[in-house]
Coordinates of C-alpha atoms in Angstrom, one line a residue:
X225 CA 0.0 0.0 0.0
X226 CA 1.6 3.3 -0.8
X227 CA 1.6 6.0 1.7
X228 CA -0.3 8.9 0.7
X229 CA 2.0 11.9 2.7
X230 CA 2.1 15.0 1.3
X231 CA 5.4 15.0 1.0
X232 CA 5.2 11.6 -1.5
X233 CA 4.6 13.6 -4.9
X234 CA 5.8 13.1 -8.5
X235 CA 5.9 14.8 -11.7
X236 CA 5.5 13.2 -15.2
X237 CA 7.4 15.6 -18.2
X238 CA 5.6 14.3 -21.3
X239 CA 4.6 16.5 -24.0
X240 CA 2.3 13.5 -25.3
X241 CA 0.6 12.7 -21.9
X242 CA -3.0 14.1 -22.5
X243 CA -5.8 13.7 -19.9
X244 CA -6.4 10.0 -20.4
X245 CA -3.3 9.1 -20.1
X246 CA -2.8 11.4 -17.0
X247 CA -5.8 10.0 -15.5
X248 CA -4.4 6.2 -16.3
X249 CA -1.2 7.0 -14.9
X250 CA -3.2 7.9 -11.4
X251 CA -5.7 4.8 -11.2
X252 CA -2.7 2.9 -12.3
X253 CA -0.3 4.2 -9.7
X254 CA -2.9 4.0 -6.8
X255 CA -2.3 7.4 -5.8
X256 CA -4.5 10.2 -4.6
X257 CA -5.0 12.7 -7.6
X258 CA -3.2 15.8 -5.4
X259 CA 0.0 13.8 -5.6
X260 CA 0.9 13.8 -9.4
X261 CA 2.3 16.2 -10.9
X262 CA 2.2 16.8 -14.8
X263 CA 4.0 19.3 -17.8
X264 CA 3.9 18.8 -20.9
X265 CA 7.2 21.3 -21.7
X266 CA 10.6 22.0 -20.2
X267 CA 9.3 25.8 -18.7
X268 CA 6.4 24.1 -17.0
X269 CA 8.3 21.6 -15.4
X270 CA 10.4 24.4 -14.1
X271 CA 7.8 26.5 -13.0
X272 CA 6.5 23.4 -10.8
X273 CA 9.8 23.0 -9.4
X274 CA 10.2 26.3 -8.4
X275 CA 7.0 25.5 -6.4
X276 CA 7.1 22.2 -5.4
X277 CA 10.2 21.1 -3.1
X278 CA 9.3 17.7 -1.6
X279 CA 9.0 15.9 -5.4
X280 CA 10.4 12.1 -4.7
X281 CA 10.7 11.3 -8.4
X282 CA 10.5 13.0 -12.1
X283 CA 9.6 10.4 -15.2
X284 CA 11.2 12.7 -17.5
X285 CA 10.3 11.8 -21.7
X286 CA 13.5 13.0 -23.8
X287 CA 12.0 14.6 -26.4
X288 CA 9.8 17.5 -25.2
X289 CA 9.3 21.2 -26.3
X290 CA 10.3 24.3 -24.6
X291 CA 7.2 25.7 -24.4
X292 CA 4.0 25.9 -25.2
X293 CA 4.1 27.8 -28.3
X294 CA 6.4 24.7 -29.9
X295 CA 3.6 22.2 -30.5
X296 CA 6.3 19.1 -30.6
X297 CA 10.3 18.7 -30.3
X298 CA 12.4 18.7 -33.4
X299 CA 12.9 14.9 -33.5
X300 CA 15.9 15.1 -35.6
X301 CA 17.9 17.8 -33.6
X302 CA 19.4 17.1 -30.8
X303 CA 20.0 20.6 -29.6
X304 CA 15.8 20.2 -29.0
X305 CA 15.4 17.7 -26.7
X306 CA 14.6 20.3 -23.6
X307 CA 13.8 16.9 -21.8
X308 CA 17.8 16.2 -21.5
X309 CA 18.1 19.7 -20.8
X310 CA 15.5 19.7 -18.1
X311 CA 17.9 16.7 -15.9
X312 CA 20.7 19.1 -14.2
X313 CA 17.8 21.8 -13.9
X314 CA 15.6 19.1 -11.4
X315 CA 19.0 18.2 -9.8
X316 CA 19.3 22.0 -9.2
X317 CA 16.1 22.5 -7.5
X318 CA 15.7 19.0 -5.6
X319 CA 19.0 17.0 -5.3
X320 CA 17.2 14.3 -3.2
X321 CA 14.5 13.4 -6.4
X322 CA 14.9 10.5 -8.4
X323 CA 15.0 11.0 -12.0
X324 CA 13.9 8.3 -14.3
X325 CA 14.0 8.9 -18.6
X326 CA 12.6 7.3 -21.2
X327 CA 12.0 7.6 -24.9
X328 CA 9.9 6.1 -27.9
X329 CA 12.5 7.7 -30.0
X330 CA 15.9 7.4 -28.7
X331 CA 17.2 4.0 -28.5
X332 CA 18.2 2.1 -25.4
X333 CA 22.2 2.4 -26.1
X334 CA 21.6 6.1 -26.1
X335 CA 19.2 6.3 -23.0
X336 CA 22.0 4.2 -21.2
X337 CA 25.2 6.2 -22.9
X338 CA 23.1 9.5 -21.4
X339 CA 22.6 7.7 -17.9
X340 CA 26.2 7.4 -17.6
X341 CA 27.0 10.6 -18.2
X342 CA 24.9 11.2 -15.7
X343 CA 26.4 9.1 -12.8
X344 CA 24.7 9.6 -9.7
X345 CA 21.9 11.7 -11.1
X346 CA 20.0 9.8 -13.2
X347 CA 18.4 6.6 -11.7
X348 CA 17.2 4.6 -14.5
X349 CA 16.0 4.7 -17.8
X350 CA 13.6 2.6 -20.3
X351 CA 12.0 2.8 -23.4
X352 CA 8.0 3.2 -24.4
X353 CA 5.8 1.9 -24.3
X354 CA 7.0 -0.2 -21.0
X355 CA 5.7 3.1 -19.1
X356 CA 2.9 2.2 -16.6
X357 CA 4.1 -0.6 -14.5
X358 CA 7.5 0.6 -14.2
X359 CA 6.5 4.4 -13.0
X360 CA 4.7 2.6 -10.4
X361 CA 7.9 0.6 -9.0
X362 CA 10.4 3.1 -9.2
X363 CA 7.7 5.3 -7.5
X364 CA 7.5 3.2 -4.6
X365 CA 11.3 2.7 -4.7
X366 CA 12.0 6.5 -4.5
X367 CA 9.5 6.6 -1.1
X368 CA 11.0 3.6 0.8
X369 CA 14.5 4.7 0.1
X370 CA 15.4 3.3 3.1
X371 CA 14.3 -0.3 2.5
X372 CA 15.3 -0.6 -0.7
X373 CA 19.0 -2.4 -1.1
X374 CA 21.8 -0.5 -0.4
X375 CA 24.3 -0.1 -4.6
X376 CA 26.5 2.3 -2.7
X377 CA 29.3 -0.8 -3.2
X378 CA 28.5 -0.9 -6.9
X379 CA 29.5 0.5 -10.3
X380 CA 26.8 2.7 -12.0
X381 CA 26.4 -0.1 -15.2
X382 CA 26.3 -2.5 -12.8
X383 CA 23.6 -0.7 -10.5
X384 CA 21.8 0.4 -13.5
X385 CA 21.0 -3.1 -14.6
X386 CA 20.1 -4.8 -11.3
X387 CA 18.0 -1.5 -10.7
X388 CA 16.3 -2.1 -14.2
X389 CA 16.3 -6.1 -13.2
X390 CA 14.8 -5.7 -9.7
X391 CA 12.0 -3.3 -11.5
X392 CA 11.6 -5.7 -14.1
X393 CA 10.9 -9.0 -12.1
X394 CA 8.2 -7.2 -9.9
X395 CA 6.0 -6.6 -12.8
X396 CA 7.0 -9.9 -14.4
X397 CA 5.6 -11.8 -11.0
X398 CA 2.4 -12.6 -12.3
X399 CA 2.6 -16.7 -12.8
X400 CA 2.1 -16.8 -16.5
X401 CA 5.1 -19.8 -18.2
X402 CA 6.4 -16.4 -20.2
X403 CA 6.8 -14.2 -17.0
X404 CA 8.0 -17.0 -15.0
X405 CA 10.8 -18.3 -17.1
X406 CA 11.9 -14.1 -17.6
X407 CA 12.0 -13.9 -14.1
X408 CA 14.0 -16.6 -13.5
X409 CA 16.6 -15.6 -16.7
X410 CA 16.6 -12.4 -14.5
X411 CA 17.2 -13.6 -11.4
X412 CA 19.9 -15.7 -12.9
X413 CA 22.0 -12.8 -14.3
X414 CA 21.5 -11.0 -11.1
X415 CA 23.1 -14.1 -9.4
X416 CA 26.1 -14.0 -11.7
X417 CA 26.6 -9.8 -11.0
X418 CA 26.3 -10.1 -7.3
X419 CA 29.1 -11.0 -5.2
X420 CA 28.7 -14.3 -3.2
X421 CA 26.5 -12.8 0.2
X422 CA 24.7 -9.9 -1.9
X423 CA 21.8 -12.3 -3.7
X424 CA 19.9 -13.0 -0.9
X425 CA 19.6 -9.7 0.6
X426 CA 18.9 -8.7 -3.1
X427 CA 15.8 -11.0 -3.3
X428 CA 14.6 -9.7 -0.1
X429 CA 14.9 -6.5 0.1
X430 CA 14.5 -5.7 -4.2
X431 CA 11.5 -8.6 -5.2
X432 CA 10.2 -9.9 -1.6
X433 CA 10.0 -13.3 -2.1
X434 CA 11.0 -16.2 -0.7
X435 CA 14.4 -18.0 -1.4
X436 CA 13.2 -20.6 -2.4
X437 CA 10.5 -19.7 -4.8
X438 CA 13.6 -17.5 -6.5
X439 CA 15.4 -20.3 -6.7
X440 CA 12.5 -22.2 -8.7
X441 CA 12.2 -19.8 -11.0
X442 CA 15.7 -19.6 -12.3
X443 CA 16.0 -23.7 -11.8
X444 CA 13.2 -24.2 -14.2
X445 CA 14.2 -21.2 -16.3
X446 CA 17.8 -22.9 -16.6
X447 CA 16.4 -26.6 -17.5
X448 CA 13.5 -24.7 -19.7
X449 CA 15.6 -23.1 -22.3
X450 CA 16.0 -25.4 -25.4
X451 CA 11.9 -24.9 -25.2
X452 CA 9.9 -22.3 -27.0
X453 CA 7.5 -20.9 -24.9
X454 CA 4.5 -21.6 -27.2
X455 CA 5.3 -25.3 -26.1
X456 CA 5.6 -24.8 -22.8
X457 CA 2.7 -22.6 -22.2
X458 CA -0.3 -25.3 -22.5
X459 CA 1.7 -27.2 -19.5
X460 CA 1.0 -24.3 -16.7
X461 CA 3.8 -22.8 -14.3
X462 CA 3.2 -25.1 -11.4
X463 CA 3.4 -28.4 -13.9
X464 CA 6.8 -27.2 -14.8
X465 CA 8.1 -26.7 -11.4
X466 CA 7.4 -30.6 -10.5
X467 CA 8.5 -31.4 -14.1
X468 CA 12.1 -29.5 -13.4
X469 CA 12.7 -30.5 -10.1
X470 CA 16.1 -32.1 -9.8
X471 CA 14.9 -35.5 -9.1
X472 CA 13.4 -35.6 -12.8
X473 CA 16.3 -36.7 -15.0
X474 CA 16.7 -34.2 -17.7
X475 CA 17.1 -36.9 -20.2
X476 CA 13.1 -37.7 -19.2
X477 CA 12.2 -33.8 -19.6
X478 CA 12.1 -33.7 -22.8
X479 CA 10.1 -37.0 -22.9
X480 CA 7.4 -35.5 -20.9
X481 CA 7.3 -32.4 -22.3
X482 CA 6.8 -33.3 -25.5
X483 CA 4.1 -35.6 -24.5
X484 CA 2.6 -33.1 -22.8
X485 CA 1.9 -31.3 -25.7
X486 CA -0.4 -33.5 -27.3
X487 CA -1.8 -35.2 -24.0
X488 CA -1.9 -32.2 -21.0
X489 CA -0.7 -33.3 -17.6
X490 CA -2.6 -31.9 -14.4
X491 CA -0.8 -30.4 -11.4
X492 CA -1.3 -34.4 -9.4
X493 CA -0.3 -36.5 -12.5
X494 CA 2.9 -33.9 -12.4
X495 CA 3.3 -34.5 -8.6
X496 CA 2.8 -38.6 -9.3
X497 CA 5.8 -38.3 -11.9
X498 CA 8.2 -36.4 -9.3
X499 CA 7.3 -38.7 -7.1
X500 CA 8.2 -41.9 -9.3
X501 CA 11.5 -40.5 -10.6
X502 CA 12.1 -40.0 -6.4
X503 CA 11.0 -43.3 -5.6
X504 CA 13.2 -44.6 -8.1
X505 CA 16.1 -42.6 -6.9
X506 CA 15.8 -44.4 -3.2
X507 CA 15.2 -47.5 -4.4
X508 CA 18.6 -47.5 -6.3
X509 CA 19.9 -46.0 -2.9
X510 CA 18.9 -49.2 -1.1
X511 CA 20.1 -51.6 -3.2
X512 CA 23.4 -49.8 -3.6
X513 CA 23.5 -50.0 0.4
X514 CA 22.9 -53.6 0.2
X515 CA 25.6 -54.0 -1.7
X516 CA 27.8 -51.9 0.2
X517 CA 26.4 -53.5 3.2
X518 CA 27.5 -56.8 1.9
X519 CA 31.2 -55.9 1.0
X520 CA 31.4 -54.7 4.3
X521 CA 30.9 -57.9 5.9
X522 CA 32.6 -59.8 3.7
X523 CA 35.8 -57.5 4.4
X524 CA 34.7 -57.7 8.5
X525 CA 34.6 -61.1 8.4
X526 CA 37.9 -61.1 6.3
X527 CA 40.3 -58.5 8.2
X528 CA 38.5 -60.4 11.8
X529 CA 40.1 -63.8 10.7
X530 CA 43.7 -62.5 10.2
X531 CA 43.5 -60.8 13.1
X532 CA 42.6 -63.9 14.7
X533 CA 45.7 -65.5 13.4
X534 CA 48.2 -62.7 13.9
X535 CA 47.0 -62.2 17.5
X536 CA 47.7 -66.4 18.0
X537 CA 51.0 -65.7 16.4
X538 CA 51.7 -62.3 18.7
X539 CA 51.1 -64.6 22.3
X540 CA 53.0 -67.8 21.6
X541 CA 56.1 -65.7 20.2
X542 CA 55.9 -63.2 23.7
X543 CA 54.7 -66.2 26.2
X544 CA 58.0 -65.2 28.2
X545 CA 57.2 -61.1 28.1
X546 CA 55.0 -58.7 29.3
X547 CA 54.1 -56.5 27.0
X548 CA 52.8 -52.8 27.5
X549 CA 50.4 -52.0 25.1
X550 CA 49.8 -48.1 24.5
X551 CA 46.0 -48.1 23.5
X552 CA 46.0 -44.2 21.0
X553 CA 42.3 -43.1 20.3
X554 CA 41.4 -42.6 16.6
X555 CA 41.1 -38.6 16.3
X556 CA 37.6 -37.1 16.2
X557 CA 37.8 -33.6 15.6
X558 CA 39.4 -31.9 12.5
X559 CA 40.3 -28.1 12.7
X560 CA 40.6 -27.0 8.9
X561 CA 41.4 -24.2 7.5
X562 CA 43.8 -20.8 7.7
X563 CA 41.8 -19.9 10.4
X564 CA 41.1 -23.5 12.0
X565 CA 37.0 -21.9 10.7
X566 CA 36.1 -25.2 9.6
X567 CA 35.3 -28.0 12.2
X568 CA 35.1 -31.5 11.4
X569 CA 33.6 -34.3 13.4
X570 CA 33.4 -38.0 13.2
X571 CA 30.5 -38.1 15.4
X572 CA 26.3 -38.1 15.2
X573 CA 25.1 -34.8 14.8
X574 CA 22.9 -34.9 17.6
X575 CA 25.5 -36.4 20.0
X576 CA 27.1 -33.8 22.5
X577 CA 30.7 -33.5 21.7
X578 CA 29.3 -31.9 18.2
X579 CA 26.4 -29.9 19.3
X580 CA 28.8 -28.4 22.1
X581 CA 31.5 -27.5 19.1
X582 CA 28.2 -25.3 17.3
X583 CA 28.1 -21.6 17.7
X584 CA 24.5 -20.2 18.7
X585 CA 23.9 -19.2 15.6
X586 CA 23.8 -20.9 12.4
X587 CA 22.5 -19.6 9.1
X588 CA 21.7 -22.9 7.3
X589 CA 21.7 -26.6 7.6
X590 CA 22.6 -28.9 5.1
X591 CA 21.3 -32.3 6.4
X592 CA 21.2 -35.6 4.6
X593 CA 20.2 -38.3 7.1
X594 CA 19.9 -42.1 6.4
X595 CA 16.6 -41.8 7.7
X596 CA 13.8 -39.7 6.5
X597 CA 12.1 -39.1 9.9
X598 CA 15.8 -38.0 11.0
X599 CA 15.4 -34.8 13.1
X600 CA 19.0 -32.3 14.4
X601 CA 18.6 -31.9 18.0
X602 CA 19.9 -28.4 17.6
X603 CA 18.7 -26.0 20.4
X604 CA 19.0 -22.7 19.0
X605 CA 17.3 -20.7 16.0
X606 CA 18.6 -20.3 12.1
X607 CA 18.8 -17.3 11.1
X608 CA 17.4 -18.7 7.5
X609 CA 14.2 -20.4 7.3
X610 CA 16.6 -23.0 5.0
X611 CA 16.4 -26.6 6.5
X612 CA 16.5 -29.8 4.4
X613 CA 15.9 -32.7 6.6
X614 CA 15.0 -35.3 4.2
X615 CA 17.2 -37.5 2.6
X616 CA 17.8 -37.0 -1.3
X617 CA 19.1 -39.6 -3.4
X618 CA 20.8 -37.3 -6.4
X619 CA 23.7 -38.1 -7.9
X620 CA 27.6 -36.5 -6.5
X621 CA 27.8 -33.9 -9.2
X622 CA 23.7 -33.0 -8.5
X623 CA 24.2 -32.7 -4.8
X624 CA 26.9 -30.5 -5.3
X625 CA 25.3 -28.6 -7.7
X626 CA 22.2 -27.8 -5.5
X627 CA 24.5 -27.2 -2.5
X628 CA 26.4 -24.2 -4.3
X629 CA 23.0 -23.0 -5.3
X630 CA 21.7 -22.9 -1.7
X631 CA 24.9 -21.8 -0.3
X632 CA 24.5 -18.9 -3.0
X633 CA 20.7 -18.0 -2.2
X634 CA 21.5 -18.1 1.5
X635 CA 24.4 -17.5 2.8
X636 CA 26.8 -14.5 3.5
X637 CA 30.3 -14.3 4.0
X638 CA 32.0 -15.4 7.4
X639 CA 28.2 -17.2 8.0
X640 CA 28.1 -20.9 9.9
X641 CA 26.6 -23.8 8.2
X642 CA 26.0 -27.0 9.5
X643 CA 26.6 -30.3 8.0
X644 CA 25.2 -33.3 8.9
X645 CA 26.1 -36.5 6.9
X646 CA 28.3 -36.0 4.6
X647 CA 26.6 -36.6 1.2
X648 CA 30.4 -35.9 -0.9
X649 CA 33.8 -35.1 0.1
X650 CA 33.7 -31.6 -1.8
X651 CA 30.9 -30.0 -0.2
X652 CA 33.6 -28.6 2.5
X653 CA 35.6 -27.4 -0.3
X654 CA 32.2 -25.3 -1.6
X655 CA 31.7 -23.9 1.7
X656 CA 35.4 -22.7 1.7
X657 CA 35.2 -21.1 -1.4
X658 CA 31.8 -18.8 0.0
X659 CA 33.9 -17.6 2.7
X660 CA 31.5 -19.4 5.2
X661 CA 32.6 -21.9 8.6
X662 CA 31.4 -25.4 8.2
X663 CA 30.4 -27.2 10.9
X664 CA 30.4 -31.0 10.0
X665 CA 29.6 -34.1 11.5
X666 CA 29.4 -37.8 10.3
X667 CA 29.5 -40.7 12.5
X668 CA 31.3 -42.5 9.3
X669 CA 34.8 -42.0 10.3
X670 CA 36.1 -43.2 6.9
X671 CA 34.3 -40.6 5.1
X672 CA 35.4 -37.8 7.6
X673 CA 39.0 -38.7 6.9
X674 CA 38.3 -38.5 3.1
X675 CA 36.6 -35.2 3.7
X676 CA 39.4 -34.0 5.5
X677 CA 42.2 -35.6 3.3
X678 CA 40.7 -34.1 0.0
X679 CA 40.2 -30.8 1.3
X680 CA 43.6 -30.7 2.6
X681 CA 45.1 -31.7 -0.9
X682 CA 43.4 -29.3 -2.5
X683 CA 44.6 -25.9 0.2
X684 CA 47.7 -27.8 0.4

């Protein structure tokens, strides 16, 4: 809901803004009438801000006459566009206003060449007809400054385009295929400018949604790209988010989507498949722990009977000695790292010796129990709403995947995650590279020591 202050105006500079389209740009904006401003020329917009101090943002066309008198701009000369002219002349009457241009004449290059010349002065810039919606956002932007993200630690192109992004997705949140797939393509490029700690926030603060629905979006976006949208329309948003998830092989995607096409699968037959292909996955799971099972016993019952003959062998050679035996415990904590930040411990995560070594405050756990009704006995709160606590049977390269992607969504530098289980030897190594301080524990001492030894290889 926008607040309606007094102090919460704006002005539109269009010389091609007549009283329909003023009166659309007010229902549209859901603002009281007394709040918009409108000129049609540069000398009106200066006699309004002569009068007018507490304007929060100008939506400034290029090309606009002087005055009244000149009915329209010379398109093809430069020296009258009096809508350029009118930027340092806002700046010079309200330095705190936001200033936003836009054109159905000058191309984007230009409107972005002419925003960087004007660093720090001009906010954004986009081209007609993409007018309504986007007044509206940057609207709101310019009168909750202060919980908006913070691009002081970022380059104007760079600022510019997660500005325009951020803008962009909001209007684009509507749940048609063509606005979700866009919005995840966006969200995807924002996650490649931001630094490792920023995307989060970013999603938060910019789009308010949830982490997780962010990360659907530019999952299925990803998979959804060979795809023309004309195919993929017919199948309906949420199909396509059971369809991508990452138990569906992407071999099998294909299968089904082009099946779809002809044959239409409801939102439960979609759920029925994702379950199937996860199903599947455990079953394989099981048998593969059978067979690991198995080997173990076999290599138990193995290593137990030479024992049994090199202890015989060890008390008829020393039947005339007494011999001290020095008993050395097997080591069960690990302290990795530059820092000794990353603690490793071949214990169950809900035994004591690990949930003592835990710092109250963790921003995510990564669990993947044997079990699925598994539950961490862990006392205190996350500071993300990020838990898995059900097993998933992907593949090493998969998990890994999905881990950097989590990590990515939400996380922040110097943050604690927890591991329990270790699902593969790398994920340390990903939590090293965010800058984060893993906290793992597996009561498999075999695979602690390969966690360990790999990391180590790879710092040493």
């Amino acid at each position: 809901m926008i607040n309606t202050n007094s102090n919460n105006l704006f002005m539109v500079v269009d010389d091609e803004f007549g009283e329909d389209e003023r009166e659309d740009t007010i229902y549209h904006m859901g603002v009281p009438r007394e709040l918009a401003l409108f000129a049609s020329n540069y000398d009106e917009a200066i006699e309004i801000l002569a009068k007018e101090k507490d304007i929060k943002i100008c939506y400034v066309d290029f090309r606009i006459p002087k005055h009244s008198q000149q009915l329209k701009a010379n398109y093809e000369d430069q020296e009258e566009w009096w809508g350029q002219k009118l930027i340092p002349q806002i700046k010079a009457f309200n330095r705190r206003a936001d200033i936003i241009v836009y054109s159905a004449y000058a191309t984007k290059s230009y409107l972005q060449n002419f925003s960087r010349e004007f660093k720090g002065i001009v906010t954004a810039y986009f081209e007609k007809p993409h007018g309504l919606d986007l007044r509206r956002e940057y609207y709101l932007r310019a009168i909750n400054k202060d919980l908006s993200f913070n691009y002081d630690d970022f380059n104007e192109e760079a600022k510019t385009i997660l500005l325009d992004r951020a803008v962009k997705i909001k209007t684009l949140l509507k749940q048609t295929v063509k606005n979700m797939l866009e919005t995840g393509a966006y969200l995807n490029e924002v996650r490649e400018i931001l630094p490792h700690g920023y995307y989060l926030n970013w999603v938060k603060k910019e789009i308010g949604i949830q982490p997780i629905s962010a990360w659907r979006m530019a999952n299925a976006a990803e998979k959804l790209k060979p795809y023309k949208i004309e195919d993929l329309d017919p199948i309906g948003v949420t199909v396509l988010y059971h369809l991508t998830d990452p138990d569906v092989p992407i071999e099998d995607l294909d299968k089904i989507i082009k099946s779809a096409k002809s044959q239409p699968l409801s939102i439960k037959e979609a759920e029925l498949i994702k379950r199937e292909y996860k199903n599947q996955n455990k079953q394989q799971k099981a048998e593969a722990e059978v067979e690991k099972t198995k080997f173990k016993l076999l290599d138990s019952a193995s290593t137990q009977l030479i024992d049994k003959a090199q202890t015989n062998k060890s008390l008829n050679s020393s039947s005339l000695k007494q011999n001290i035996i020095q008993v050395i415990p097997r080591q069960k904590i690990w302290y990795l790292g530059a820092n000794q930040q990353h603690k490793v411990i071949a214990a169950d995560p809900n035994s004591p010796i690990f949930l003592r070594e835990l710092p109250s405050t963790v921003s995510l756990c990564l669990a993947f129990p044997p079990e699925q009704n598994w539950q961490f006995q862990f006392m205190h709160r996350y500071t993300t709403n990020i838990f898995d606590s059900k097993y998933e049977d992907f593949d090493d390269l998969l998990i890994l995947e999905i881990v950097d992607r989590i990590m990515r969504i939400s996380t922040e530098g110097q943050d604690n995650v927890a591991v329990c289980f270790i699902p593969n030897s790398q994920i340390l190594s990903i939590i090293h590279k965010l800058d984060c301080h893993a906290f793992v524990a597996d009561p498999d001492y075999q695979k602690c020591l390969n966690l360990v030894k790999l990391f180590d290889s790879i710092k040493g």
